Coordinates of C-alpha atoms in Angstrom, one line a residue:
M1231 CA 46.7 222.0 -86.1
P1232 CA 48.2 223.4 -89.6
D1233 CA 46.3 225.3 -91.9
T1234 CA 47.7 223.2 -94.7
L1235 CA 45.2 220.5 -96.1
V1236 CA 46.3 216.8 -96.0
E1237 CA 43.9 214.6 -97.9
T1238 CA 42.7 211.2 -96.7
V1239 CA 43.0 208.5 -99.5
H1240 CA 42.9 204.8 -100.0
A1241 CA 45.9 202.8 -99.0
P1242 CA 48.1 201.5 -101.8
S1243 CA 46.8 198.1 -102.9
Q1244 CA 45.5 197.3 -99.4
S1245 CA 41.7 196.9 -99.8
P1246 CA 40.0 194.2 -97.6
N1247 CA 40.4 191.7 -100.7
D1248 CA 44.2 192.1 -100.9
S1249 CA 45.2 188.8 -99.8
I1250 CA 48.4 186.7 -99.6
E1251 CA 48.5 183.8 -102.0
T1252 CA 48.3 180.3 -101.0
V1253 CA 51.2 178.3 -99.6
R1254 CA 51.2 174.6 -99.8
A1255 CA 51.9 173.3 -96.2
P1256 CA 54.5 170.4 -96.2
S1257 CA 53.3 166.7 -96.0
L1258 CA 49.8 167.4 -95.2
P1259 CA 47.6 164.3 -94.5
P1260 CA 44.6 163.5 -96.6
Q1261 CA 42.0 165.3 -94.4
D1262 CA 44.0 168.4 -94.7
T1263 CA 43.3 168.7 -98.3
L1264 CA 40.3 171.0 -97.5
L1265 CA 42.6 173.5 -95.9
L1266 CA 44.4 173.8 -98.9
A1267 CA 41.4 174.1 -101.1
L1268 CA 40.1 176.8 -98.9
D1269 CA 43.2 178.5 -99.0
S1270 CA 43.2 178.6 -102.8
L1271 CA 39.6 179.7 -102.8
A1272 CA 40.5 182.6 -100.5
W1273 CA 42.6 184.1 -103.4
Q1274 CA 39.7 184.3 -105.7
Q1275 CA 36.6 184.5 -103.4
P1276 CA 37.5 185.5 -99.9
D1277 CA 33.9 185.8 -98.8
S1278 CA 33.0 182.3 -100.1
A1279 CA 36.1 180.9 -98.5
L1280 CA 35.3 182.5 -95.0
M1281 CA 31.7 181.0 -95.2
C1282 CA 33.2 177.5 -95.9
L1283 CA 35.8 177.7 -93.2
I1284 CA 33.4 178.9 -90.4
T1285 CA 31.0 175.9 -90.9
W1286 CA 34.0 173.6 -90.7
F1287 CA 36.4 175.4 -88.4
D1288 CA 35.5 173.6 -85.0
T1289 CA 36.9 170.4 -86.3
C1290 CA 40.3 172.2 -86.7
R1291 CA 40.6 172.6 -83.0
D1292 CA 38.7 169.4 -81.6
V1293 CA 41.4 167.6 -79.5
S1294 CA 39.3 164.5 -79.6
R1295 CA 39.7 164.3 -83.3
N1296 CA 43.3 164.0 -83.1
V1297 CA 43.7 167.2 -85.0
S1298 CA 47.4 167.8 -85.9
T1299 CA 49.4 170.8 -84.4
H1300 CA 50.3 172.0 -87.8
R1301 CA 46.5 171.9 -88.9
R1302 CA 45.4 173.7 -86.0
H1303 CA 47.7 176.7 -86.5
Y1304 CA 47.5 176.7 -90.1
A1305 CA 43.6 177.0 -90.0
H1306 CA 44.0 180.0 -87.5
I1307 CA 46.3 181.8 -89.9
L1308 CA 43.9 181.3 -92.8
L1309 CA 41.0 182.3 -90.6
A1310 CA 42.6 185.6 -89.5
E1311 CA 43.4 186.4 -93.1
L1312 CA 40.0 185.7 -94.2
L1313 CA 38.7 188.0 -91.5
Y1314 CA 40.8 190.6 -92.8
K1315 CA 40.1 190.2 -96.5
N1316 CA 36.4 190.5 -95.5
D1317 CA 36.9 193.6 -93.5
Y1318 CA 35.9 191.9 -90.2
E1319 CA 37.5 192.7 -86.8
Q1320 CA 40.2 190.0 -85.7
T1321 CA 38.6 187.8 -83.1
T1322 CA 41.1 185.2 -82.7
R1323 CA 44.2 187.1 -81.5
T1324 CA 45.3 184.6 -78.8
E1325 CA 45.3 181.7 -81.2
L1326 CA 47.0 183.7 -84.0
R1327 CA 49.8 184.5 -81.7
Q1328 CA 49.9 180.8 -80.6
A1329 CA 50.5 180.2 -84.5
V1330 CA 53.2 182.8 -84.8
E1331 CA 55.2 181.1 -82.1
Y1332 CA 54.4 177.7 -83.5
F1333 CA 55.9 178.5 -87.0
D1334 CA 58.7 180.4 -85.2
S1335 CA 59.7 177.4 -83.5
L1336 CA 60.1 175.5 -86.8
C1337 CA 62.3 178.0 -88.4
N1338 CA 63.6 180.4 -85.6
P1339 CA 63.1 183.5 -87.7
C1340 CA 64.1 186.0 -85.2
R1341 CA 66.5 185.9 -82.3
D1342 CA 67.5 189.3 -80.2
G1343 CA 66.4 191.2 -83.4
A1344 CA 68.6 189.2 -85.9
C1345 CA 66.8 186.9 -88.2
T1346 CA 68.6 183.5 -88.6
V1347 CA 66.5 181.5 -91.0
S1348 CA 68.6 179.2 -93.0
T1349 CA 67.7 175.5 -93.1
A1350 CA 63.9 175.5 -92.6
N1351 CA 61.6 174.0 -95.3
N1352 CA 60.5 176.9 -97.7
D1353 CA 56.8 176.4 -97.2
I1354 CA 57.3 176.6 -93.3
V1355 CA 59.2 179.9 -93.8
F1356 CA 56.6 181.4 -96.1
L1357 CA 53.9 180.2 -93.5
S1358 CA 55.9 181.9 -90.7
A1359 CA 56.2 185.1 -92.7
R1360 CA 52.4 185.0 -93.3
A1361 CA 51.8 184.7 -89.6
H1362 CA 53.9 187.8 -88.8
Y1363 CA 52.2 189.7 -91.5
I1364 CA 48.5 189.2 -90.5
N1365 CA 49.6 189.4 -86.6
G1366 CA 51.0 192.7 -87.7
V1367 CA 47.4 193.6 -89.4
G1368 CA 45.8 192.7 -86.0
Y1369 CA 48.0 195.1 -84.1
Y1370 CA 47.5 197.6 -86.4
E1371 CA 43.7 197.5 -86.4
T1372 CA 43.9 198.1 -82.6
Y1373 CA 46.2 201.0 -83.0
S1374 CA 49.3 199.1 -81.7
I1375 CA 51.5 200.9 -84.2
E1376 CA 55.0 200.0 -83.0
E1377 CA 53.9 196.2 -82.7
A1378 CA 52.6 196.2 -86.2
C1379 CA 55.8 197.6 -87.5
A1380 CA 57.8 195.1 -85.7
E1381 CA 55.8 192.2 -87.2
Y1382 CA 56.0 193.7 -90.5
I1383 CA 59.6 193.9 -90.4
K1384 CA 59.9 190.3 -89.0
A1385 CA 57.9 189.2 -92.0
L1386 CA 60.3 190.8 -94.3
E1387 CA 63.5 189.7 -92.6
T1388 CA 62.1 186.1 -92.5
M1389 CA 61.9 186.1 -96.3
E1390 CA 65.0 187.9 -96.9
N1391 CA 67.1 185.7 -94.7
H1392 CA 66.0 182.4 -96.2
F1393 CA 65.3 183.1 -99.8
D1394 CA 67.8 184.8 -102.4
E1395 CA 66.5 187.8 -104.4
K1396 CA 66.3 185.7 -107.5
D1397 CA 63.9 183.4 -105.5
L1398 CA 61.4 186.3 -104.5
V1399 CA 59.2 185.8 -107.5
G1400 CA 55.5 185.0 -107.8
N1401 CA 53.5 184.8 -104.8
K1402 CA 56.7 185.4 -102.7
A1403 CA 57.3 188.8 -104.6
R1404 CA 53.6 189.7 -104.2
F1405 CA 53.8 189.1 -100.6
M1406 CA 56.9 191.3 -100.3
G1407 CA 55.3 194.1 -102.1
L1408 CA 52.1 193.9 -99.9
T1409 CA 54.2 193.9 -96.8
F1410 CA 56.2 197.0 -98.0
N1411 CA 52.9 198.7 -98.8
R1412 CA 51.7 198.1 -95.3
L1413 CA 54.9 199.8 -93.8
L1414 CA 54.3 202.5 -96.5
E1415 CA 50.8 203.0 -95.1
L1416 CA 51.9 202.9 -91.4
F1417 CA 54.7 205.4 -92.0
S1418 CA 52.5 207.8 -94.0
D1419 CA 49.8 207.8 -91.1
Q1420 CA 52.5 208.9 -88.8
Y1421 CA 53.8 211.6 -91.3
M1422 CA 57.1 209.9 -91.8
P1423 CA 57.8 210.6 -95.5
E1424 CA 61.3 209.3 -95.8
P1425 CA 61.0 205.7 -94.7
A1426 CA 57.5 205.8 -96.3
I1427 CA 59.2 206.4 -99.7
S1428 CA 61.9 203.9 -99.2
C1429 CA 59.0 201.3 -98.5
A1430 CA 57.0 202.5 -101.6
R1431 CA 60.2 202.2 -103.9
Q1432 CA 60.8 198.7 -102.7
A1433 CA 57.1 197.5 -103.2
L1434 CA 57.3 198.9 -106.7
E1435 CA 60.2 196.7 -107.4
F1436 CA 58.4 193.6 -106.3
F1437 CA 55.1 194.6 -108.0
R1438 CA 57.0 195.0 -111.3
V1439 CA 58.3 191.4 -110.8
A1440 CA 55.1 189.9 -110.0
P1441 CA 52.2 192.3 -110.9
L1442 CA 49.1 192.2 -108.4
Y1443 CA 46.4 194.4 -109.8
A1444 CA 46.0 196.9 -112.5
H1445 CA 46.0 199.7 -110.0
T1446 CA 48.9 198.7 -107.8
I1447 CA 51.8 200.3 -109.4
P1448 CA 50.2 203.6 -110.5
N1449 CA 48.6 204.1 -106.9
T1450 CA 52.1 203.2 -105.3
L1451 CA 53.5 205.9 -107.4
Y1452 CA 50.9 208.3 -106.3
W1453 CA 51.6 207.6 -102.6
I1454 CA 55.1 208.6 -103.4
G1455 CA 54.0 211.8 -104.6
L1456 CA 51.9 212.3 -101.6
Q1457 CA 55.1 211.9 -99.4
Y1458 CA 56.8 214.5 -101.5
V1459 CA 53.9 217.0 -100.9
V1460 CA 54.5 216.4 -97.0
M1461 CA 58.2 217.2 -97.7
G1462 CA 57.5 220.1 -99.6
K1463 CA 59.2 218.8 -102.9
T1464 CA 56.4 220.1 -105.1
D1465 CA 58.7 219.3 -108.4
S1466 CA 58.9 215.6 -107.4
A1467 CA 55.4 215.5 -106.1
E1468 CA 54.1 216.7 -109.5
Y1469 CA 56.2 214.2 -111.4
Y1470 CA 55.0 211.3 -109.5
Y1471 CA 51.5 212.4 -109.8
A1472 CA 51.8 212.6 -113.6
Q1473 CA 53.5 209.2 -113.7
A1474 CA 50.5 207.5 -111.7
L1475 CA 47.8 209.0 -113.9
A1476 CA 49.7 208.2 -117.0
Q1477 CA 49.8 204.4 -115.8
F1478 CA 45.8 204.4 -115.0
S1479 CA 44.0 202.4 -117.6
D1480 CA 40.7 202.5 -115.6
T1481 CA 39.5 206.1 -115.2
T1482 CA 36.3 204.8 -113.3
D1483 CA 38.7 203.5 -110.3
S1484 CA 38.3 205.1 -107.0
Y1485 CA 42.2 205.3 -107.0
Y1486 CA 42.2 207.2 -110.1
R1487 CA 39.6 209.5 -108.5
D1488 CA 42.0 209.9 -105.6
I1489 CA 44.9 211.1 -107.9
R1490 CA 42.6 213.5 -109.7
S1491 CA 41.6 214.8 -106.2
S1492 CA 45.2 215.5 -104.9
M1493 CA 46.2 217.1 -108.5
A1494 CA 43.4 219.5 -108.0
L1495 CA 44.5 220.4 -104.7
F1496 CA 48.2 220.6 -105.9
N1497 CA 47.1 222.9 -108.7
Y1498 CA 45.1 225.0 -106.3
E1499 CA 48.0 225.3 -103.8
H1500 CA 50.9 225.8 -106.5
K1501 CA 49.3 227.0 -109.7
Q1502 CA 46.4 229.3 -108.4
Q1503 CA 43.8 227.3 -110.3
G1504 CA 41.1 227.7 -107.6
L1505 CA 38.0 227.6 -109.9
A1506 CA 39.2 224.7 -111.8
A1507 CA 40.1 222.7 -108.5
R1508 CA 36.7 223.3 -107.1
Q1509 CA 34.7 222.2 -110.0
T1510 CA 36.9 219.0 -110.4
L1511 CA 36.3 218.1 -106.7
K1512 CA 32.6 218.8 -107.0
Q1513 CA 32.5 216.5 -110.1
L1514 CA 34.5 214.0 -108.2
A1515 CA 32.0 214.1 -105.2
D1516 CA 29.3 213.5 -107.6
E1517 CA 31.2 210.3 -108.9
A1518 CA 31.9 209.0 -105.5
A1519 CA 31.3 205.1 -105.1
N1520 CA 30.2 205.4 -101.4
E1521 CA 29.5 207.8 -98.7
D1522 CA 33.2 207.6 -97.1
E1523 CA 34.8 208.6 -100.6
R1524 CA 32.0 211.4 -100.9
L1525 CA 33.0 212.9 -97.3
T1526 CA 36.8 212.7 -98.4
R1527 CA 36.0 214.9 -101.6
Y1528 CA 33.8 217.2 -99.3
F1529 CA 36.9 217.5 -97.0
T1530 CA 39.4 218.8 -99.5
L1531 CA 36.5 221.1 -101.2
G1532 CA 35.9 222.5 -97.8
G1533 CA 39.6 223.1 -97.1
I1534 CA 39.8 225.0 -100.2
Y1535 CA 36.9 227.2 -99.5
F1536 CA 38.5 227.9 -96.1
M1537 CA 41.8 229.0 -97.4
D1538 CA 40.0 231.2 -99.8
G1539 CA 38.0 232.7 -96.8
L1540 CA 34.6 231.6 -98.2
Y1541 CA 33.2 230.3 -94.9
D1542 CA 29.8 229.7 -95.6
S1543 CA 30.8 227.2 -98.3
A1544 CA 33.5 226.0 -96.2
L1545 CA 30.8 225.1 -93.4
R1546 CA 28.6 223.4 -95.8
Y1547 CA 31.2 220.8 -96.8
L1548 CA 33.4 220.5 -93.5
Q1549 CA 30.3 220.1 -91.2
P1550 CA 29.3 216.7 -92.5
V1551 CA 33.0 215.5 -92.6
F1552 CA 33.3 216.1 -88.9
D1553 CA 30.0 214.6 -88.0
N1554 CA 30.2 211.6 -90.2
K1555 CA 33.9 210.7 -91.2
S1556 CA 35.3 207.8 -89.1
D1557 CA 38.9 208.7 -89.8
R1558 CA 40.5 210.6 -86.8
E1559 CA 43.0 212.6 -88.5
T1560 CA 40.4 214.0 -91.1
R1561 CA 38.0 215.0 -88.1
L1562 CA 40.9 216.7 -86.3
Q1563 CA 41.7 218.7 -89.4
A1564 CA 38.1 219.4 -90.1
A1565 CA 37.5 220.5 -86.3
D1566 CA 40.6 223.0 -86.7
F1567 CA 39.1 224.5 -89.8
L1568 CA 35.5 224.6 -88.3
S1569 CA 36.7 226.3 -84.9
K1570 CA 38.8 228.9 -86.9
I1571 CA 35.7 229.7 -89.1
H1572 CA 33.4 230.2 -86.0
D1573 CA 36.0 232.1 -84.1
S1574 CA 36.5 234.6 -87.0
L1575 CA 32.8 234.9 -87.3
G1576 CA 32.6 235.7 -83.5
E1577 CA 30.5 232.6 -82.8
Y1578 CA 32.6 231.6 -80.0
A1579 CA 29.8 229.0 -78.5
K1580 CA 29.7 227.2 -81.9
A1581 CA 33.6 227.0 -81.8
E1582 CA 33.8 225.5 -78.4
P1583 CA 33.0 221.8 -79.3
Y1584 CA 35.7 221.6 -81.9
I1585 CA 38.3 223.4 -79.6
R1586 CA 37.4 220.8 -76.9
F1587 CA 37.8 217.9 -79.5
L1588 CA 41.1 219.2 -80.6
A1589 CA 42.3 219.8 -76.9
Q1590 CA 41.3 216.1 -76.2
N1591 CA 43.4 214.9 -79.0
K1592 CA 46.5 217.0 -78.2
A1593 CA 47.9 214.5 -76.0
M1594 CA 47.5 212.0 -78.6
D1595 CA 49.3 214.0 -80.9
A1596 CA 52.4 214.1 -78.7
D1597 CA 52.4 210.5 -78.2
N1598 CA 52.3 210.2 -81.9
K1599 CA 55.6 212.3 -82.2
M1600 CA 57.4 209.7 -79.7
K1601 CA 55.7 206.8 -81.6
A1602 CA 57.3 208.5 -85.0
S1603 CA 60.7 208.3 -83.4
R1604 CA 60.6 204.8 -82.2
L1605 CA 59.1 203.6 -85.5
N1606 CA 62.0 205.2 -87.2
T1607 CA 64.5 203.6 -85.1
L1608 CA 63.0 200.2 -85.8
F1609 CA 63.0 200.8 -89.7
Q1610 CA 66.6 202.3 -89.5
D1611 CA 67.7 199.2 -87.4
Y1612 CA 66.1 196.9 -89.9
T1613 CA 67.7 198.9 -92.8
N1614 CA 71.4 198.5 -91.0
R1615 CA 70.7 194.7 -90.6
K1616 CA 69.7 194.6 -94.4
Q1617 CA 72.8 196.6 -95.4
Q1618 CA 75.0 194.4 -93.4
R1619 CA 73.7 191.2 -94.6
Q1620 CA 74.1 192.9 -98.4
A1621 CA 77.8 193.7 -97.6
E1622 CA 78.5 190.1 -96.2
A1623 CA 77.0 188.5 -99.4
E1624 CA 79.1 190.9 -101.5
Q1625 CA 82.2 189.7 -99.6
K1626 CA 81.2 185.8 -99.9
A1627 CA 80.6 186.6 -103.7
A1628 CA 84.1 188.0 -103.9
K1629 CA 85.7 185.3 -102.2
E1630 CA 83.8 182.7 -104.5
E1631 CA 84.7 184.7 -107.6
A1632 CA 88.3 184.8 -106.9
V1633 CA 88.5 181.1 -106.1
K1634 CA 86.7 180.7 -109.6
R1635 CA 89.2 182.8 -111.5
I1636 CA 92.1 180.9 -109.9
L1637 CA 90.6 177.3 -110.8
V1638 CA 90.0 178.6 -114.4
I1639 CA 93.5 179.7 -114.8
L1640 CA 95.3 176.8 -113.0
L1641 CA 93.3 173.7 -114.0
P1642 CA 93.8 173.9 -117.7
A1643 CA 97.5 174.4 -117.3
V1644 CA 97.7 171.5 -114.9
L1645 CA 95.8 169.4 -117.1
L1646 CA 97.8 170.4 -120.3
V1647 CA 101.1 169.4 -118.4
L1648 CA 99.7 166.0 -117.4
A1649 CA 98.7 165.2 -121.0
A1650 CA 102.3 166.3 -122.3
M1651 CA 103.9 163.9 -119.8
V1652 CA 101.5 161.0 -120.7
W1653 CA 102.0 161.6 -124.5
A1654 CA 105.8 161.8 -123.8
L1655 CA 105.9 158.6 -121.9
R1656 CA 104.1 156.8 -124.5
K1657 CA 106.0 158.0 -127.6
R1658 CA 109.5 158.3 -126.4
P1659 CA 111.9 155.2 -126.5
K1660 CA 112.9 153.7 -123.1
K1661 CA 116.3 154.8 -123.4
H1662 CA 115.0 158.6 -123.3
L1663 CA 112.3 157.8 -120.5
K1664 CA 114.6 159.1 -117.5
A1665 CA 115.5 162.3 -119.7
T1666 CA 112.1 162.9 -120.3
E1667 CA 110.8 162.4 -116.7
T1668 CA 113.3 164.8 -115.6
T1669 CA 112.2 167.4 -118.2
A1670 CA 108.5 166.9 -117.3
R1671 CA 109.4 167.4 -113.5
Q1672 CA 111.2 170.6 -114.2
Q1673 CA 108.4 171.7 -116.5
L1674 CA 105.8 170.8 -113.8
E1675 CA 107.8 172.5 -111.1
A1676 CA 108.2 175.7 -113.3
T1677 CA 104.5 175.6 -113.9
R1678 CA 103.9 174.8 -110.2
Q1679 CA 105.8 178.1 -109.3
Q1680 CA 104.1 180.1 -112.0
H1681 CA 100.7 179.3 -110.9
K1682 CA 101.8 179.6 -107.2
Q1683 CA 102.6 183.2 -108.0
Q1684 CA 99.3 183.6 -109.9
L1685 CA 97.5 182.2 -106.9
Q1686 CA 99.3 184.7 -104.6
R1687 CA 98.4 187.6 -106.8
H1688 CA 94.6 186.7 -107.1
Q1689 CA 94.7 186.2 -103.2
A1690 CA 95.9 189.6 -102.9
E1691 CA 93.4 190.9 -105.1
A1692 CA 90.6 189.0 -103.3
S1693 CA 92.0 190.5 -100.0
K1694 CA 92.0 194.0 -101.5
M1695 CA 88.3 193.5 -102.7
L1696 CA 87.3 192.5 -99.1
D1697 CA 88.9 195.3 -97.7
E1698 CA 87.1 197.7 -100.0
A1699 CA 83.7 196.1 -99.3
E1700 CA 84.6 196.3 -95.3
E1701 CA 85.5 200.0 -96.0
R1702 CA 81.9 200.6 -98.0
L1703 CA 80.4 198.9 -95.0
Q1704 CA 82.0 201.1 -92.6
Q1705 CA 81.1 204.3 -94.6
Q1706 CA 77.5 203.1 -94.7
I1707 CA 77.3 202.8 -91.0
A1708 CA 79.0 206.1 -90.5
Q1709 CA 76.3 207.7 -92.7
T1710 CA 73.5 205.8 -90.6
E1711 CA 74.8 207.1 -87.3
A1712 CA 75.2 210.6 -88.8
L1713 CA 71.6 210.4 -90.1
K1714 CA 70.2 209.1 -86.7
L1715 CA 72.3 211.9 -84.9
E1716 CA 70.7 214.4 -87.3
M1717 CA 67.2 213.2 -86.7
E1718 CA 67.8 213.2 -83.0
Q1719 CA 69.0 217.0 -83.2
Q1720 CA 65.9 217.8 -85.5
K1721 CA 63.5 216.0 -82.9
E1722 CA 65.1 218.2 -80.0
A1723 CA 64.7 221.4 -82.2
E1724 CA 61.0 220.5 -83.0
K1725 CA 60.5 220.0 -79.3
N1726 CA 61.9 223.3 -78.4
T1727 CA 59.8 224.9 -81.2
D1728 CA 56.7 223.3 -79.9
K1729 CA 57.5 224.5 -76.3
G1730 CA 58.1 228.0 -77.5
E1731 CA 54.8 228.1 -79.7
A1732 CA 52.8 226.7 -76.6
F1733 CA 54.3 229.7 -74.5
L1734 CA 53.5 232.3 -77.1
D1735 CA 50.0 231.1 -77.5
E1736 CA 49.1 231.6 -73.6
S1737 CA 46.6 234.2 -73.6
V1738 CA 48.5 236.7 -71.4
C1739 CA 51.3 236.4 -73.9
L1740 CA 49.1 237.1 -76.7
T1741 CA 47.8 240.2 -74.8
I1742 CA 50.9 241.6 -74.1
R1743 CA 52.3 241.2 -77.6
D1744 CA 49.1 242.5 -79.2
S1745 CA 49.0 245.6 -77.1
V1746 CA 52.3 247.1 -78.5
M1747 CA 52.6 245.1 -81.7
L1748 CA 49.4 246.8 -83.1
R1749 CA 50.9 250.3 -82.2
S1750 CA 53.5 252.5 -84.0
I1751 CA 55.9 253.3 -81.0
T1752 CA 58.6 255.7 -81.4
T1753 CA 61.3 256.7 -78.8
R1754 CA 59.8 260.2 -78.8
D1755 CA 56.3 259.1 -77.6
L1756 CA 57.9 257.3 -74.7
P1757 CA 56.7 256.9 -72.0
V1758 CA 53.8 259.6 -72.1
E1759 CA 52.0 258.5 -75.2
H1760 CA 51.3 254.8 -74.3
K1761 CA 50.1 254.8 -70.8
E1762 CA 47.5 252.3 -71.6
V1763 CA 49.8 249.4 -72.5
V1764 CA 51.8 249.7 -69.1
L1765 CA 52.0 246.3 -67.3
D1766 CA 50.3 246.6 -64.1
E1767 CA 51.5 244.5 -61.1
A1768 CA 48.9 241.8 -61.3
A1769 CA 49.7 241.4 -65.2
G1770 CA 53.4 241.3 -64.5
L1771 CA 52.9 238.6 -61.9
L1772 CA 50.6 236.6 -64.1
F1773 CA 53.1 236.8 -67.0
C1774 CA 56.1 235.8 -64.9
G1775 CA 54.0 232.8 -63.5
V1776 CA 53.4 231.6 -67.0
V1777 CA 56.9 232.0 -67.9
N1778 CA 58.1 229.8 -64.8
R1779 CA 55.3 227.2 -65.5
H1780 CA 56.5 226.7 -69.2
F1781 CA 60.2 227.1 -68.5
E1782 CA 60.2 225.2 -65.0
G1783 CA 63.3 226.3 -62.9
L1784 CA 64.2 229.3 -65.1
E1785 CA 64.0 232.0 -62.3
A1786 CA 65.7 229.7 -59.7
R1787 CA 68.4 229.1 -62.1
L1788 CA 68.9 232.9 -62.8
R1789 CA 68.9 233.8 -59.0
E1790 CA 71.3 230.8 -58.2
R1791 CA 73.8 232.2 -60.6
Y1792 CA 73.0 235.8 -60.2
P1793 CA 71.9 236.3 -56.8
R1794 CA 71.6 240.0 -56.7
I1795 CA 69.4 240.1 -59.8
K1796 CA 66.3 242.3 -59.1
A1797 CA 62.6 241.5 -59.8
Q1798 CA 62.3 244.3 -62.3
D1799 CA 65.3 242.9 -64.0
V1800 CA 63.8 239.3 -64.3
L1801 CA 60.8 240.7 -65.6
L1802 CA 62.8 242.8 -68.5
C1803 CA 64.5 239.4 -69.1
Y1804 CA 61.3 237.5 -69.5
L1805 CA 60.0 240.0 -72.0
Y1806 CA 62.8 239.2 -74.4
L1807 CA 61.1 235.6 -74.6
L1808 CA 58.3 237.4 -76.5
D1809 CA 60.4 238.5 -79.4
L1810 CA 59.8 242.3 -78.5
D1811 CA 62.0 245.2 -79.3
E1812 CA 63.5 247.9 -76.6
K1813 CA 60.8 250.5 -77.6
Q1814 CA 57.9 248.0 -77.2
M1815 CA 59.4 246.9 -73.7
A1816 CA 59.7 250.5 -72.7
A1817 CA 56.2 251.3 -73.3
L1818 CA 55.4 248.0 -71.2
L1819 CA 57.4 249.1 -68.3
N1820 CA 56.6 252.7 -68.5
L1821 CA 60.1 253.8 -69.1
T1822 CA 62.0 256.0 -71.8
Y1823 CA 63.8 254.2 -74.4
G1824 CA 67.2 255.2 -73.1
A1825 CA 66.3 253.9 -69.6
V1826 CA 65.7 250.4 -71.3
K1827 CA 69.0 250.6 -73.2
K1828 CA 70.9 251.4 -69.9
K1829 CA 69.2 248.6 -68.2
T1830 CA 70.0 246.2 -71.0
V1831 CA 73.6 247.1 -71.1
R1832 CA 73.8 246.8 -67.3
L1833 CA 72.3 243.5 -67.3
Q1834 CA 74.6 242.3 -70.1
E1835 CA 77.5 243.2 -67.8
Y1836 CA 76.1 241.7 -64.7
L1837 CA 75.3 238.5 -66.5
K1838 CA 78.7 238.2 -68.1
T1839 CA 77.3 237.9 -71.6
D1840 CA 78.4 239.2 -75.1
E1841 CA 75.2 237.9 -76.6
N1842 CA 72.0 240.0 -77.0
L1843 CA 69.5 239.4 -74.1
A1844 CA 66.9 237.7 -76.4
D1845 CA 69.5 235.2 -77.4
F1846 CA 70.7 234.7 -73.9
M1847 CA 67.3 234.3 -72.4
K1848 CA 66.3 231.6 -75.0
K1849 CA 69.3 229.6 -74.3
Q1850 CA 68.6 229.9 -70.5
A1851 CA 64.9 228.9 -71.2
G1852 CA 66.1 225.8 -73.5
L1853 CA 64.7 227.2 -76.7
R1854 CA 68.1 227.1 -78.5

């Protein structure tokens, strides 16, 4: 676990009372008016709406009462939403999935990952999006993160493929903002700041169109600041923190206290304001609205005391966090701090439970990294589809604009010529009729040729615009592919870094490194003055075993390519993986500095490499 402190805060505008506004079902029979009434009540009083729905709910699924399919599925969506708003566990997951399938069958929102909503009733589309949204909430509550992400994206695409941007106002805009906020929370939990920021910015656009609560916009700005903290961009983080504080009107709100807490931590880490930060956090802990918020402030305060080396105070605040906080990530960080405190105090027995807790969750952390990669692919695919739809819309708009321009130019001219012909026919004597007709035909033909040329010119302009739009689309696709390649390379580098760190954390590696790094070794002292650090046979075998376990197949590859390599040379090669210099390795091998240098040169010749042996061995081990 890292020593840096990451706060646990409220999700942006996602309290249990955050709901999706009522959508009126099409052509409901009179007996279903109660469903509509409960749906409306759920927006204002979700607790009362849930009580009313529960007392009446059985009639929604009683087949003997000839309950309509629409009514039954609508009722299950409403029940799932009300359970969520009242902070209850989802208990009707099977029925909710059936409702999702039902509304999908009415509007076919997604096929093979591409949404095709086009002709379905607006209300049906909105209900389908609601169903996907609340289904995603259910997945999220059971830690099925990838499934939750996929459902939120389906909800967004269901809306985006059916409604024009100008139609996403009112309830629909609030729904879009809430869905992007759910993705923001999901990506933030997985430490994926870039997609989290993207979702936060889109949520802000919709909340500015249709405000939800007074704290929604400043709290979303605050979450953007949190993501910039994770990315290490302190100037951007401070800017968004300040913007969020400036837009908060209610200073008694828990969201406002979250921002002040993060600002205190920020000022401590980047402006050396330790005393002021601790005083602010103690005040915020006293002002906490509930036990969970108080523990959140304790965690931040305990982390600051830990980083200052004030372990007694750190223990006083971190211990109750580990014992009582429900959030797993916070408990992991608290356990990391507590284990290091007890270890530094020599209290190894007290450190053991925290070390064991961290070890039990280590596999889960590796799984989270894999999830983050798959989540990023899901979101990137959604972004690519959205960009493609926008490019297609731009092309369509360009064609329509070109046609409009042609009509605007051509139609008045044709009407003018026709009017001139009629006027001429009426006013001229019959003896001039034939000449007038000839002249009119000539004028009409000249006009037709002129506008034919204009039409060709505008068609060429339209074609050029389409080519430019296509080129922009290809550039966007190329940029996306480059970003995906970069992220894959970054993922591979992180994997290699983790493998190298795990190897260096082995006890035998730590012992070997500490034995020579804590000494001042000179070439004159070797090898007599450092006999106590010499690797005995048992330690050498143990070390080689650790190398072969972490870098499986390394020795076999070396011996296959270089069959005459000696065991002593293999050990020397392995020592280069510890980032030691030749003097330190000479002490470990009980050799002179010159002898090690000669061995190194001889090995480079035998291995046929111009690289230094440290770089060569790290490549062979897959660390570079």
